[in-house]
mmCIF file of C-alpha atoms and ligand atoms in Angstrom:
data_model
loop_
_atom_site.group_PDB
_atom_site.id
_atom_site.type_symbol
_atom_site.label_atom_id
_atom_site.label_comp_id
_atom_site.label_asym_id
_atom_site.label_seq_id
_atom_site.Cartn_x
_atom_site.Cartn_y
_atom_site.Cartn_z
ATOM 1 C CA MET A 989 103.782 -219.040 64.609
ATOM 2 C CA PRO A 990 103.691 -217.969 68.214
ATOM 3 C CA SER A 991 101.205 -219.687 70.227
ATOM 4 C CA GLN A 992 97.910 -218.337 70.404
ATOM 5 C CA PRO A 993 95.924 -217.392 73.205
ATOM 6 C CA ARG A 994 93.435 -219.899 74.301
ATOM 7 C CA ALA A 995 89.571 -219.859 73.712
ATOM 8 C CA LEU A 996 87.085 -222.257 75.174
ATOM 9 C CA SER A 997 83.222 -222.407 75.049
ATOM 10 C CA GLY A 998 80.021 -225.095 74.912
ATOM 11 C CA ILE A 999 76.276 -225.216 73.788
ATOM 12 C CA GLN A 1000 73.925 -227.293 75.215
ATOM 13 C CA PRO A 1001 72.410 -229.653 72.423
ATOM 14 C CA THR A 1002 68.668 -229.351 74.504
ATOM 15 C CA ALA A 1003 66.546 -228.406 71.366
ATOM 16 C CA GLY A 1004 66.600 -228.809 67.620
ATOM 17 C CA SER A 1005 67.714 -225.665 67.178
ATOM 18 C CA PHE A 1006 69.704 -222.443 68.112
ATOM 19 C CA HIS A 1007 67.773 -219.623 68.750
ATOM 20 C CA LEU A 1008 68.961 -215.939 68.194
ATOM 21 C CA GLY A 1009 70.339 -215.251 71.636
ATOM 22 C CA ASN A 1010 72.706 -218.350 71.188
ATOM 23 C CA TYR A 1011 74.260 -216.850 67.360
ATOM 24 C CA LEU A 1012 74.718 -213.140 68.730
ATOM 25 C CA GLY A 1013 75.305 -213.438 72.695
ATOM 26 C CA ALA A 1014 77.728 -216.577 71.777
ATOM 27 C CA ILE A 1015 78.066 -217.674 68.283
ATOM 28 C CA ARG A 1016 79.592 -215.197 66.306
ATOM 29 C CA GLN A 1017 81.769 -214.373 69.286
ATOM 30 C CA TYR A 1018 83.338 -217.788 68.684
ATOM 31 C CA VAL A 1019 83.429 -217.557 65.011
ATOM 32 C CA ALA A 1020 85.378 -214.611 65.435
ATOM 33 C CA LEU A 1021 87.828 -215.702 68.156
ATOM 34 C CA GLN A 1022 89.181 -219.193 66.064
ATOM 35 C CA GLU A 1023 90.935 -216.770 64.416
ATOM 36 C CA SER A 1024 93.252 -214.819 67.005
ATOM 37 C CA HIS A 1025 92.794 -218.152 69.553
ATOM 38 C CA ASP A 1026 93.890 -221.605 70.013
ATOM 39 C CA ALA A 1027 90.172 -222.139 69.832
ATOM 40 C CA PHE A 1028 87.963 -224.949 71.595
ATOM 41 C CA TYR A 1029 84.485 -225.307 71.360
ATOM 42 C CA MET A 1030 82.047 -228.582 72.180
ATOM 43 C CA VAL A 1031 78.848 -229.539 72.252
ATOM 44 C CA VAL A 1032 78.200 -229.971 76.408
ATOM 45 C CA ASP A 1033 75.920 -233.471 76.028
ATOM 46 C CA LEU A 1034 77.112 -233.555 79.845
ATOM 47 C CA HIS A 1035 75.359 -230.339 80.329
ATOM 48 C CA ALA A 1036 72.020 -231.415 78.516
ATOM 49 C CA ILE A 1037 71.598 -234.221 81.106
ATOM 50 C CA THR A 1038 71.281 -231.857 84.111
ATOM 51 C CA VAL A 1039 67.538 -231.712 82.983
ATOM 52 C CA PRO A 1040 65.645 -234.719 81.320
ATOM 53 C CA GLN A 1041 66.455 -235.510 77.804
ATOM 54 C CA ASP A 1042 65.139 -238.328 75.335
ATOM 55 C CA PRO A 1043 67.817 -240.388 74.608
ATOM 56 C CA ALA A 1044 67.231 -240.639 70.912
ATOM 57 C CA GLU A 1045 66.434 -236.820 70.864
ATOM 58 C CA LEU A 1046 69.389 -235.863 72.425
ATOM 59 C CA ARG A 1047 71.707 -237.589 70.050
ATOM 60 C CA VAL A 1048 70.010 -236.080 66.931
ATOM 61 C CA ASN A 1049 70.334 -233.048 68.881
ATOM 62 C CA THR A 1050 74.353 -233.122 69.432
ATOM 63 C CA ARG A 1051 74.456 -233.831 65.475
ATOM 64 C CA ILE A 1052 72.421 -230.906 64.355
ATOM 65 C CA ALA A 1053 74.183 -228.888 67.362
ATOM 66 C CA ALA A 1054 77.612 -229.780 65.821
ATOM 67 C CA ALA A 1055 76.181 -229.014 62.097
ATOM 68 C CA GLN A 1056 74.886 -226.054 63.174
ATOM 69 C CA LEU A 1057 78.368 -224.692 64.678
ATOM 70 C CA LEU A 1058 79.544 -225.442 61.292
ATOM 71 C CA ALA A 1059 76.922 -223.102 59.424
ATOM 72 C CA THR A 1060 77.983 -220.396 61.242
ATOM 73 C CA GLY A 1061 81.535 -220.631 60.168
ATOM 74 C CA LEU A 1062 83.418 -222.467 62.325
ATOM 75 C CA ASP A 1063 85.960 -224.052 60.570
ATOM 76 C CA PRO A 1064 87.609 -227.674 62.086
ATOM 77 C CA GLU A 1065 91.226 -226.614 60.582
ATOM 78 C CA LEU A 1066 90.911 -223.634 62.817
ATOM 79 C CA CYS A 1067 89.258 -224.658 65.405
ATOM 80 C CA THR A 1068 89.224 -227.637 67.748
ATOM 81 C CA LEU A 1069 84.980 -228.670 67.616
ATOM 82 C CA PHE A 1070 84.091 -231.704 69.664
ATOM 83 C CA VAL A 1071 81.408 -233.444 71.983
ATOM 84 C CA GLN A 1072 81.940 -233.106 75.342
ATOM 85 C CA SER A 1073 81.292 -236.674 76.322
ATOM 86 C CA HIS A 1074 83.630 -237.837 73.965
ATOM 87 C CA VAL A 1075 86.465 -236.054 76.363
ATOM 88 C CA PRO A 1076 86.088 -237.895 79.855
ATOM 89 C CA GLU A 1077 88.270 -235.506 81.811
ATOM 90 C CA HIS A 1078 85.939 -233.069 81.924
ATOM 91 C CA ALA A 1079 83.931 -235.718 84.383
ATOM 92 C CA GLN A 1080 86.930 -236.654 85.910
ATOM 93 C CA LEU A 1081 88.346 -232.981 86.547
ATOM 94 C CA ALA A 1082 84.875 -231.914 87.850
ATOM 95 C CA TRP A 1083 85.043 -234.530 90.201
ATOM 96 C CA VAL A 1084 88.472 -233.248 91.624
ATOM 97 C CA MET A 1085 86.110 -229.916 91.387
ATOM 98 C CA ASN A 1086 83.160 -230.279 93.370
ATOM 99 C CA CYS A 1087 85.704 -231.039 96.156
ATOM 100 C CA ILE A 1088 87.364 -227.870 96.269
ATOM 101 C CA THR A 1089 84.210 -225.969 95.624
ATOM 102 C CA GLY A 1090 81.744 -225.140 98.933
ATOM 103 C CA PHE A 1091 78.249 -225.889 99.153
ATOM 104 C CA GLY A 1092 77.556 -222.122 100.353
ATOM 105 C CA GLU A 1093 79.465 -220.843 96.912
ATOM 106 C CA ALA A 1094 77.564 -223.039 94.830
ATOM 107 C CA SER A 1095 73.647 -222.361 96.613
ATOM 108 C CA ARG A 1096 74.646 -218.887 95.202
ATOM 109 C CA MET A 1097 74.706 -219.596 91.353
ATOM 110 C CA THR A 1098 71.803 -217.903 90.528
ATOM 111 C CA GLN A 1099 70.999 -220.102 87.121
ATOM 112 C CA PHE A 1100 70.669 -223.208 89.109
ATOM 113 C CA LYS A 1101 67.704 -221.094 91.463
ATOM 114 C CA ASP A 1102 66.163 -220.009 88.497
ATOM 115 C CA LYS A 1103 66.434 -223.651 86.303
ATOM 116 C CA SER A 1104 65.050 -225.421 89.735
ATOM 117 C CA ALA A 1105 62.510 -223.113 90.392
ATOM 118 C CA LYS A 1106 61.312 -223.514 86.731
ATOM 119 C CA GLN A 1107 60.773 -227.522 86.976
ATOM 120 C CA GLY A 1108 59.847 -227.134 90.356
ATOM 121 C CA ALA A 1109 62.622 -227.132 93.425
ATOM 122 C CA ASP A 1110 62.140 -230.832 94.272
ATOM 123 C CA ARG A 1111 62.692 -232.337 90.807
ATOM 124 C CA ALA A 1112 65.649 -230.617 90.390
ATOM 125 C CA THR A 1113 68.708 -232.864 90.409
ATOM 126 C CA VAL A 1114 72.231 -233.164 91.917
ATOM 127 C CA GLY A 1115 73.673 -232.659 88.671
ATOM 128 C CA LEU A 1116 71.410 -229.896 87.974
ATOM 129 C CA PHE A 1117 73.233 -228.517 91.202
ATOM 130 C CA THR A 1118 76.631 -229.147 90.204
ATOM 131 C CA TYR A 1119 76.625 -227.804 86.400
ATOM 132 C CA PRO A 1120 78.856 -224.697 87.118
ATOM 133 C CA ILE A 1121 81.126 -226.914 88.713
ATOM 134 C CA LEU A 1122 81.444 -228.906 85.354
ATOM 135 C CA GLN A 1123 81.502 -225.699 83.394
ATOM 136 C CA VAL A 1124 84.666 -225.002 85.736
ATOM 137 C CA ALA A 1125 86.481 -228.203 84.762
ATOM 138 C CA ASP A 1126 85.457 -227.492 81.300
ATOM 139 C CA ILE A 1127 87.382 -224.115 80.809
ATOM 140 C CA LEU A 1128 89.830 -224.889 82.967
ATOM 141 C CA LEU A 1129 91.048 -228.199 81.544
ATOM 142 C CA TYR A 1130 92.066 -226.408 78.315
ATOM 143 C CA GLN A 1131 93.837 -223.535 80.340
ATOM 144 C CA ALA A 1132 91.588 -221.115 78.697
ATOM 145 C CA ASN A 1133 92.737 -217.327 78.962
ATOM 146 C CA SER A 1134 88.978 -216.793 77.275
ATOM 147 C CA VAL A 1135 85.322 -217.870 77.734
ATOM 148 C CA PRO A 1136 82.978 -216.022 74.881
ATOM 149 C CA VAL A 1137 79.445 -216.424 76.607
ATOM 150 C CA GLY A 1138 76.160 -214.751 77.146
ATOM 151 C CA GLU A 1139 75.469 -212.329 79.894
ATOM 152 C CA ASP A 1140 74.228 -215.458 82.019
ATOM 153 C CA GLN A 1141 76.903 -217.297 82.334
ATOM 154 C CA ARG A 1142 79.039 -214.034 83.484
ATOM 155 C CA GLN A 1143 78.392 -215.488 87.245
ATOM 156 C CA HIS A 1144 79.982 -219.490 86.122
ATOM 157 C CA VAL A 1145 83.238 -217.460 84.601
ATOM 158 C CA GLU A 1146 83.733 -215.745 87.672
ATOM 159 C CA LEU A 1147 83.626 -218.957 89.797
ATOM 160 C CA THR A 1148 85.868 -220.677 87.633
ATOM 161 C CA ARG A 1149 88.053 -217.312 88.594
ATOM 162 C CA ASP A 1150 87.564 -217.894 92.014
ATOM 163 C CA ILE A 1151 88.124 -221.817 92.058
ATOM 164 C CA ALA A 1152 91.095 -221.741 89.538
ATOM 165 C CA THR A 1153 92.831 -219.031 91.809
ATOM 166 C CA ARG A 1154 92.163 -221.249 95.179
ATOM 167 C CA PHE A 1155 93.539 -224.332 93.773
ATOM 168 C CA ASN A 1156 96.482 -222.548 92.324
ATOM 169 C CA GLY A 1157 96.837 -221.177 96.352
ATOM 170 C CA ARG A 1158 96.387 -224.208 97.615
ATOM 171 C CA PHE A 1159 98.430 -226.758 95.227
ATOM 172 C CA GLY A 1160 100.834 -224.325 93.108
ATOM 173 C CA ASP A 1161 100.831 -223.023 89.852
ATOM 174 C CA THR A 1162 98.156 -225.204 87.855
ATOM 175 C CA PHE A 1163 95.767 -223.192 85.833
ATOM 176 C CA THR A 1164 94.854 -220.253 83.924
ATOM 177 C CA VAL A 1165 92.603 -218.043 85.439
ATOM 178 C CA PRO A 1166 90.489 -216.960 82.357
ATOM 179 C CA ASP A 1167 88.604 -213.636 81.353
ATOM 180 C CA PRO A 1168 84.753 -213.644 80.275
ATOM 181 C CA HIS A 1169 84.449 -212.277 76.655
ATOM 182 C CA ILE A 1170 81.178 -210.984 76.897
ATOM 183 C CA LEU A 1171 80.374 -208.308 74.291
ATOM 184 C CA LYS A 1172 78.296 -205.605 76.179
ATOM 185 C CA GLU A 1173 75.808 -204.918 73.259
ATOM 186 C CA VAL A 1174 74.719 -208.795 72.481
ATOM 187 C CA ALA A 1175 74.944 -210.131 75.848
ATOM 188 C CA LYS A 1176 71.446 -210.702 76.552
ATOM 189 C CA ILE A 1177 69.155 -210.933 73.763
ATOM 190 C CA TYR A 1178 65.941 -211.017 75.068
ATOM 191 C CA ASP A 1179 62.371 -213.448 74.181
ATOM 192 C CA LEU A 1180 60.235 -211.128 71.706
ATOM 193 C CA GLN A 1181 56.698 -211.549 73.334
ATOM 194 C CA ASP A 1182 58.307 -210.711 76.940
ATOM 195 C CA PRO A 1183 61.406 -208.559 76.391
ATOM 196 C CA SER A 1184 61.874 -208.461 80.259
ATOM 197 C CA VAL A 1185 63.436 -212.120 79.933
ATOM 198 C CA LYS A 1186 66.001 -213.514 77.757
ATOM 199 C CA MET A 1187 65.621 -215.947 75.041
ATOM 200 C CA SER A 1188 65.657 -219.116 75.932
ATOM 201 C CA LYS A 1189 65.064 -222.486 74.543
ATOM 202 C CA SER A 1190 63.281 -223.416 77.640
ATOM 203 C CA ALA A 1191 61.002 -220.715 77.480
ATOM 204 C CA PRO A 1192 57.695 -221.656 78.297
ATOM 205 C CA THR A 1193 55.976 -220.327 74.770
ATOM 206 C CA PRO A 1194 58.110 -220.987 71.476
ATOM 207 C CA LYS A 1195 56.178 -217.134 70.294
ATOM 208 C CA GLY A 1196 59.352 -214.856 71.154
ATOM 209 C CA LEU A 1197 62.329 -217.626 70.545
ATOM 210 C CA VAL A 1198 63.876 -217.096 66.943
ATOM 211 C CA ASN A 1199 64.977 -220.513 66.560
ATOM 212 C CA LEU A 1200 67.233 -220.197 63.650
ATOM 213 C CA LEU A 1201 66.388 -223.597 61.938
ATOM 214 C CA ASP A 1202 62.619 -222.799 61.763
ATOM 215 C CA GLU A 1203 60.968 -221.999 58.447
ATOM 216 C CA PRO A 1204 62.194 -218.772 57.275
ATOM 217 C CA LYS A 1205 58.519 -217.340 56.913
ATOM 218 C CA ALA A 1206 57.641 -218.455 60.387
ATOM 219 C CA THR A 1207 60.661 -216.178 61.887
ATOM 220 C CA ALA A 1208 59.065 -213.422 60.198
ATOM 221 C CA LYS A 1209 55.910 -213.624 61.412
ATOM 222 C CA LYS A 1210 57.394 -213.898 65.175
ATOM 223 C CA ILE A 1211 59.048 -210.718 64.391
ATOM 224 C CA LYS A 1212 56.267 -208.870 62.836
ATOM 225 C CA SER A 1213 54.293 -209.926 66.201
ATOM 226 C CA ALA A 1214 57.031 -209.056 68.349
ATOM 227 C CA VAL A 1215 55.754 -207.358 71.384
ATOM 228 C CA THR A 1216 56.365 -203.495 71.206
ATOM 229 C CA ASP A 1217 55.741 -200.957 73.877
ATOM 230 C CA ALA A 1218 52.653 -198.518 74.449
ATOM 231 C CA ASP A 1219 53.922 -195.071 74.250
ATOM 232 C CA ASP A 1220 52.561 -192.101 72.543
ATOM 233 C CA PRO A 1221 53.959 -191.509 69.862
ATOM 234 C CA ALA A 1222 55.333 -194.565 68.556
ATOM 235 C CA VAL A 1223 58.859 -193.342 68.259
ATOM 236 C CA VAL A 1224 61.861 -196.096 67.002
ATOM 237 C CA ARG A 1225 64.275 -195.131 69.963
ATOM 238 C CA PHE A 1226 66.913 -197.003 72.056
ATOM 239 C CA ASP A 1227 65.845 -196.986 75.731
ATOM 240 C CA ARG A 1228 65.968 -200.466 77.527
ATOM 241 C CA ASP A 1229 64.238 -199.702 80.550
ATOM 242 C CA THR A 1230 61.083 -197.538 79.053
ATOM 243 C CA LYS A 1231 60.993 -199.545 75.452
ATOM 244 C CA PRO A 1232 62.129 -202.640 76.615
ATOM 245 C CA GLY A 1233 60.744 -204.523 73.331
ATOM 246 C CA VAL A 1234 61.560 -201.886 70.790
ATOM 247 C CA SER A 1235 65.639 -201.632 71.570
ATOM 248 C CA ASN A 1236 65.368 -205.929 71.672
ATOM 249 C CA LEU A 1237 64.163 -205.030 67.742
ATOM 250 C CA LEU A 1238 67.157 -202.590 67.251
ATOM 251 C CA THR A 1239 69.914 -204.314 69.100
ATOM 252 C CA ILE A 1240 69.219 -207.227 66.702
ATOM 253 C CA LEU A 1241 68.872 -205.653 63.649
ATOM 254 C CA SER A 1242 72.052 -203.848 64.528
ATOM 255 C CA ALA A 1243 74.269 -206.638 65.493
ATOM 256 C CA MET A 1244 72.735 -208.572 62.008
ATOM 257 C CA THR A 1245 72.996 -205.635 59.598
ATOM 258 C CA ASP A 1246 76.896 -204.329 61.743
ATOM 259 C CA THR A 1247 74.764 -200.958 61.599
ATOM 260 C CA PRO A 1248 75.166 -198.349 64.690
ATOM 261 C CA VAL A 1249 71.971 -198.031 66.430
ATOM 262 C CA ALA A 1250 72.105 -194.458 65.796
ATOM 263 C CA ASP A 1251 72.063 -194.846 63.000
ATOM 264 C CA LEU A 1252 68.935 -196.987 62.639
ATOM 265 C CA GLU A 1253 67.603 -194.238 65.055
ATOM 266 C CA LYS A 1254 67.862 -192.319 62.228
ATOM 267 C CA ARG A 1255 66.393 -194.240 59.732
ATOM 268 C CA TYR A 1256 63.240 -194.657 61.275
ATOM 269 C CA GLU A 1257 62.617 -191.313 62.771
ATOM 270 C CA GLY A 1258 58.823 -190.246 62.111
ATOM 271 C CA SER A 1259 57.731 -193.530 61.141
ATOM 272 C CA MET A 1260 56.143 -196.312 63.402
ATOM 273 C CA TYR A 1261 57.274 -199.405 64.493
ATOM 274 C CA GLY A 1262 56.229 -201.445 61.058
ATOM 275 C CA PRO A 1263 59.082 -200.499 59.055
ATOM 276 C CA LEU A 1264 61.394 -202.063 61.674
ATOM 277 C CA LYS A 1265 59.887 -204.786 62.196
ATOM 278 C CA THR A 1266 59.703 -205.413 58.071
ATOM 279 C CA ASP A 1267 63.208 -204.903 58.038
ATOM 280 C CA LEU A 1268 64.287 -207.175 60.633
ATOM 281 C CA ALA A 1269 61.907 -209.861 59.472
ATOM 282 C CA GLU A 1270 63.562 -209.592 56.129
ATOM 283 C CA VAL A 1271 66.946 -209.761 57.221
ATOM 284 C CA MET A 1272 65.949 -212.353 59.461
ATOM 285 C CA ALA A 1273 64.532 -214.426 56.925
ATOM 286 C CA ASP A 1274 67.629 -214.281 54.436
ATOM 287 C CA PHE A 1275 70.076 -215.048 56.850
ATOM 288 C CA CYS A 1276 67.960 -218.465 58.365
ATOM 289 C CA THR A 1277 67.560 -219.873 54.701
ATOM 290 C CA GLY A 1278 70.905 -219.904 54.054
ATOM 291 C CA PHE A 1279 72.019 -220.749 57.577
ATOM 292 C CA LYS A 1280 69.252 -223.922 57.160
ATOM 293 C CA ALA A 1281 70.851 -224.395 53.626
ATOM 294 C CA ARG A 1282 74.226 -224.928 55.669
ATOM 295 C CA THR A 1283 73.200 -226.883 58.326
ATOM 296 C CA GLU A 1284 70.841 -229.294 56.391
ATOM 297 C CA GLU A 1285 74.249 -229.919 54.042
ATOM 298 C CA TYR A 1286 76.313 -231.097 56.787
ATOM 299 C CA LEU A 1287 73.600 -233.296 58.329
ATOM 300 C CA GLY A 1288 73.086 -234.838 54.943
ATOM 301 C CA ASP A 1289 76.381 -236.270 55.386
ATOM 302 C CA PRO A 1290 76.844 -237.626 58.890
ATOM 303 C CA GLU A 1291 79.926 -239.571 58.381
ATOM 304 C CA THR A 1292 82.237 -236.764 57.563
ATOM 305 C CA LEU A 1293 80.253 -234.477 60.854
ATOM 306 C CA ASP A 1294 81.496 -237.788 62.726
ATOM 307 C CA GLN A 1295 84.663 -237.734 61.561
ATOM 308 C CA ILE A 1296 85.281 -233.593 62.217
ATOM 309 C CA LEU A 1297 83.926 -234.388 65.743
ATOM 310 C CA ALA A 1298 86.587 -237.787 66.392
ATOM 311 C CA LYS A 1299 89.392 -235.792 64.973
ATOM 312 C CA GLY A 1300 88.215 -232.591 67.822
ATOM 313 C CA ALA A 1301 88.102 -235.115 70.477
ATOM 314 C CA GLU A 1302 91.627 -236.284 70.047
ATOM 315 C CA LYS A 1303 92.649 -232.878 69.916
ATOM 316 C CA ALA A 1304 90.856 -231.659 72.757
ATOM 317 C CA ARG A 1305 92.105 -235.157 74.729
ATOM 318 C CA ALA A 1306 95.537 -234.297 74.363
ATOM 319 C CA VAL A 1307 95.532 -230.946 75.813
ATOM 320 C CA ALA A 1308 93.089 -232.252 78.445
ATOM 321 C CA ALA A 1309 94.676 -235.155 79.482
ATOM 322 C CA GLU A 1310 98.156 -233.372 80.209
ATOM 323 C CA THR A 1311 96.249 -230.642 82.371
ATOM 324 C CA LEU A 1312 93.993 -234.199 84.151
ATOM 325 C CA ALA A 1313 97.305 -235.933 85.278
ATOM 326 C CA ARG A 1314 99.039 -232.326 86.402
ATOM 327 C CA THR A 1315 95.487 -232.089 88.785
ATOM 328 C CA TYR A 1316 96.219 -235.651 89.952
ATOM 329 C CA ASP A 1317 99.366 -235.344 90.600
ATOM 330 C CA ARG A 1318 99.110 -232.103 92.526
ATOM 331 C CA VAL A 1319 96.534 -233.436 94.649
ATOM 332 C CA GLY A 1320 98.606 -236.233 95.662
ATOM 333 C CA PHE A 1321 96.801 -239.422 94.043
ATOM 334 C CA LEU A 1322 98.892 -242.163 93.389
ATOM 335 C CA PRO A 1323 99.744 -242.379 90.193
ATOM 336 C CA ALA A 1324 98.713 -245.769 88.142
ATOM 337 C CA LYS A 1325 101.163 -248.112 87.331
ATOM 338 C CA HIS A 1326 100.924 -249.373 83.117
HETATM 339 P P1 LIG B 1941 68.804 -223.809 77.702
HETATM 340 O O1 LIG B 1941 67.588 -222.932 78.671
HETATM 341 O O2 LIG B 1941 68.628 -225.022 77.805
HETATM 342 O O3 LIG B 1941 70.000 -222.972 79.320
HETATM 343 P P2 LIG B 1941 70.540 -221.602 76.778
HETATM 344 O O4 LIG B 1941 69.197 -221.111 75.626
HETATM 345 O O5 LIG B 1941 70.595 -220.649 77.456
HETATM 346 O O6 LIG B 1941 69.547 -223.365 76.563
HETATM 347 P P3 LIG B 1941 72.919 -222.703 76.567
HETATM 348 O O7 LIG B 1941 73.245 -223.860 75.803
HETATM 349 O O8 LIG B 1941 72.517 -222.629 77.676
HETATM 350 O O9 LIG B 1941 71.183 -222.122 75.530
HETATM 351 O O10 LIG B 1941 74.240 -221.436 76.149
HETATM 352 C C1 LIG B 1941 74.768 -221.344 75.109
HETATM 353 C C2 LIG B 1941 75.225 -220.006 74.660
HETATM 354 O O11 LIG B 1941 74.316 -219.223 74.764
HETATM 355 C C3 LIG B 1941 75.604 -219.543 76.401
HETATM 356 O O12 LIG B 1941 76.792 -218.863 76.121
HETATM 357 C C4 LIG B 1941 74.602 -218.329 76.734
HETATM 358 O O13 LIG B 1941 75.118 -217.402 77.613
HETATM 359 C C5 LIG B 1941 73.906 -217.971 75.242
HETATM 360 N N1 LIG B 1941 72.536 -217.621 75.745
HETATM 361 C C6 LIG B 1941 71.860 -218.104 75.740
HETATM 362 N N2 LIG B 1941 70.760 -217.204 75.748
HETATM 363 C C7 LIG B 1941 71.048 -215.857 75.531
HETATM 364 C C8 LIG B 1941 70.250 -214.899 74.872
HETATM 365 N N3 LIG B 1941 69.021 -214.545 75.082
HETATM 366 N N4 LIG B 1941 71.375 -214.587 74.473
HETATM 367 C C9 LIG B 1941 72.579 -214.079 74.703
HETATM 368 N N5 LIG B 1941 73.046 -215.276 74.986
HETATM 369 C C10 LIG B 1941 72.683 -215.808 75.505
HETATM 370 MG MG1 LIG B 1942 71.351 -221.974 79.019
#
């Protein structure tokens, strides 16, 4: 078999459930790329502790995250699925990357600005500041060609490209320069109550957040009470600027049912927002029912789940160790004698 290009991505175990933005913006692309790529996907627990986590909850959420990834269709025979902290090379390469990243360059990362502002700037950790540089290491360790992520991660992939290029220039060709894999239509799913901000695990209220593992009935209710746009007459039309609420619902329904937005606009011509919401609520409730059942099945057999993760970590380490060894050599570290 000719060797496939590499893909790499990660998702944080920072909540007890993934949300619709994670699913449409990132995880669906993971599933698609496992067919065409040599794909590495990980639950990024090192990233999760950049904000405070309860240790027992983090452990539980890490297994829940892995179970959800399997429930969306990741196949451990087709891709490498693992937990980031099981592969120590991530932290090791991150240190080297820290040392070739400019302080000013890191200071320009908008996610740090947003997240530290949310927490109160004096409570933000150095770990949160260097989060993007750990992400650089994550990607470069696997010589990834493609990085499936949502729009909010574009800047971090750009940083990765800059640092890979700089390292290659300074020390000789070492790293593949990766491309972001961002699908325009679903790159940013918005909060149902505030369609000016991205749907996020750390939203100030859970009312606009569609968690895939919530009770399907609760999810349907959230969709029915999504804010829509107060224009007169209430026309179902896609316009991100003047109708952000309805446009978000159209984006979601379009992606969930593989129906072009234009066809949906036609379907709801002459109707108010009600039928659109009712249909989307039903689609989501159906999807979440199956998803929850599959996730619970994986969680019901933690031994098998842990075996999948152990095998994934072993496969990941084989690749990561090789890249780290080459990097250590390039920067001039004396090899340890065994
Ligand atoms: P947190 O608020 O803790 O950062 P998160 O909701 O952003 O959590 P992450 O684990 O940081 O989730 O991100 C996992 C993936 O989901 C990333 O590729 C990210 O770009 C993508 N993603 C997150 N939120 C959205 C969204 N609203 N729309 C599209 N993609 C998203
Ligand atoms: Mg995030």
